[in-house]
Amino acid sequence: MKSKEEIYQGLRDWILKTNGKITPEELKNDTQLIKGRIITSLQALDFILYIEEMTGKTVPDINKLTPHTFRTVDSIYEELVLNME
Amino acid sequence: MSDVAASRERLARIVDRLSAASEKQYVNAFTCFEWPQSLDRGSWTMSPELVSLYGTPLWEGLDDARRKALSFFEIVNFFSVTLNGERFLVDGLNQDLYAANEAGRLTRYIHHVIDEENKHMQFFGKFCMKYAGKVYPDKKLAFEREYAPGEEEFLFFARVVVFEQISDAVNIRIMEDERLPDVVRRINGLHHQEETRHLAFHREITRLLWDIHAPGWTGETVAGVREYLREWAGAIWREMCNPAAYRDAGIAKGLEAREAALADPGRRALRDELNRAHEEFFIDAGIFEGVPRA
């Protein structure tokens, strides 16, 4: 099972690779990902599949997620990852 | 009469014809199919040429039994993606019923679309539950954002055109494929028959909404709309490559298989071909820049 640090690193790696423009120094765990247009809604599916693969768990019900879940790296960990099964 | 007024009048006439066709060609989709007790997973359930891994190095490494098993889970995924897309469409159209917007004026036909999409969801869902025990869940999310005037309504219908055009292109190939089970062909055939009417409506209302609103948008908004619609088509194809379907077919590394499918030049060429219909419509309507193919 991956540690919290490994999961955070995985989340950051995906965002940095997918966005291609933001630097590791600019991407903080409370950086606004949606307002800052760092990730888009059309990328959310790919991100969820990546997180499922990384954690070995699944999102039980997409309807329990809100767009705000993806607002920061911290919120993704706390509201998505910790609630996966 | 202005161009927009003429477009509204043309759309109203189209809606009258489509409504009459829906009433005359009404199909009871709850009773019209014969459902075999089971499907033979040792036979093709989806045209192999449409399977997302077809022709890739990974496909070449699969034996015949695994390829056919994959074709089964891919038809389940295709039906799941279509069902989930129709759910989104019906949610949006419900808001348009009797509303004071362009679509609301066409409520008569929207009732038919909602009715027919509900029947589609019913038979897609029945197939998935009966033969696979599940519908692959929708994992798409929409983020909140600001829209220019009319942009949100326009994008709703433009997205539907992209989705329905791609789905229809796949329906046509499957319904004509004699290698496939009769129930799979007939489901795709009925879907194609009714979606042809829906597409006529969704294309015309998309064109109308573009003609009304785009002249008032900034260049940045127009460029953003064009980019979004191209990325939306890509997102639909990404949904068609489902790691869960790969794993159900016995391909353990589902996400790797997905990336391989999306990167493969042969699969990209197929996607380009099946994207042609909506791209040509958007060019003709002035939504995309370019020259219509001869």
PDB file of C-alpha atoms in Angstrom, chain B residues 11 14-27 109 112-113 115-117 119-120 164 168 190-204:
ATOM      1  CA  LEU B  11     -35.721  24.345 -37.553  1.00  0.00           C
ATOM      2  CA  ILE B  14     -37.694  20.171 -39.287  1.00  0.00           C
ATOM      3  CA  VAL B  15     -39.059  19.616 -35.788  1.00  0.00           C
ATOM      4  CA  ASP B  16     -42.576  19.134 -37.187  1.00  0.00           C
ATOM      5  CA  ARG B  17     -41.286  16.465 -39.598  1.00  0.00           C
ATOM      6  CA  LEU B  18     -39.198  14.740 -36.939  1.00  0.00           C
ATOM      7  CA  SER B  19     -42.091  14.692 -34.469  1.00  0.00           C
ATOM      8  CA  ALA B  20     -44.386  13.172 -37.102  1.00  0.00           C
ATOM      9  CA  ALA B  21     -41.742  10.541 -37.919  1.00  0.00           C
ATOM     10  CA  SER B  22     -41.286   9.675 -34.227  1.00  0.00           C
ATOM     11  CA  GLU B  23     -45.044   9.233 -33.858  1.00  0.00           C
ATOM     12  CA  LYS B  24     -45.427   7.199 -37.039  1.00  0.00           C
ATOM     13  CA  GLN B  25     -42.327   5.031 -36.525  1.00  0.00           C
ATOM     14  CA  TYR B  26     -42.821   4.481 -32.803  1.00  0.00           C
ATOM     15  CA  VAL B  27     -41.075   1.300 -31.632  1.00  0.00           C
ATOM     16  CA  TYR B 109     -39.863  17.266 -30.366  1.00  0.00           C
ATOM     17  CA  HIS B 112     -39.836  12.563 -28.335  1.00  0.00           C
ATOM     18  CA  VAL B 113     -36.066  12.728 -27.874  1.00  0.00           C
ATOM     19  CA  ASP B 115     -38.816   9.305 -24.718  1.00  0.00           C
ATOM     20  CA  GLU B 116     -36.547   7.634 -27.269  1.00  0.00           C
ATOM     21  CA  GLU B 117     -33.335   8.205 -25.277  1.00  0.00           C
ATOM     22  CA  LYS B 119     -35.815   3.566 -24.327  1.00  0.00           C
ATOM     23  CA  HIS B 120     -32.211   3.454 -25.558  1.00  0.00           C
ATOM     24  CA  GLU B 164     -24.031  11.084 -31.276  1.00  0.00           C
ATOM     25  CA  ASP B 168     -23.756   6.482 -34.881  1.00  0.00           C
ATOM     26  CA  LEU B 190     -32.631   0.578 -33.793  1.00  0.00           C
ATOM     27  CA  HIS B 191     -30.297   3.054 -32.128  1.00  0.00           C
ATOM     28  CA  HIS B 192     -29.049   4.202 -35.530  1.00  0.00           C
ATOM     29  CA  GLN B 193     -32.605   4.540 -36.851  1.00  0.00           C
ATOM     30  CA  GLU B 194     -33.733   6.813 -34.024  1.00  0.00           C
ATOM     31  CA  GLU B 195     -30.448   8.670 -33.597  1.00  0.00           C
ATOM     32  CA  THR B 196     -30.633   9.730 -37.240  1.00  0.00           C
ATOM     33  CA  ARG B 197     -33.638  11.865 -36.257  1.00  0.00           C
ATOM     34  CA  HIS B 198     -31.959  13.122 -33.078  1.00  0.00           C
ATOM     35  CA  LEU B 199     -28.861  14.085 -35.020  1.00  0.00           C
ATOM     36  CA  ALA B 200     -30.913  16.053 -37.529  1.00  0.00           C
ATOM     37  CA  PHE B 201     -32.385  18.046 -34.646  1.00  0.00           C
ATOM     38  CA  HIS B 202     -29.195  18.464 -32.634  1.00  0.00           C
ATOM     39  CA  ARG B 203     -27.210  19.572 -35.677  1.00  0.00           C
ATOM     40  CA  GLU B 204     -29.759  22.202 -36.636  1.00  0.00           C
TER      41      GLU B 204
END
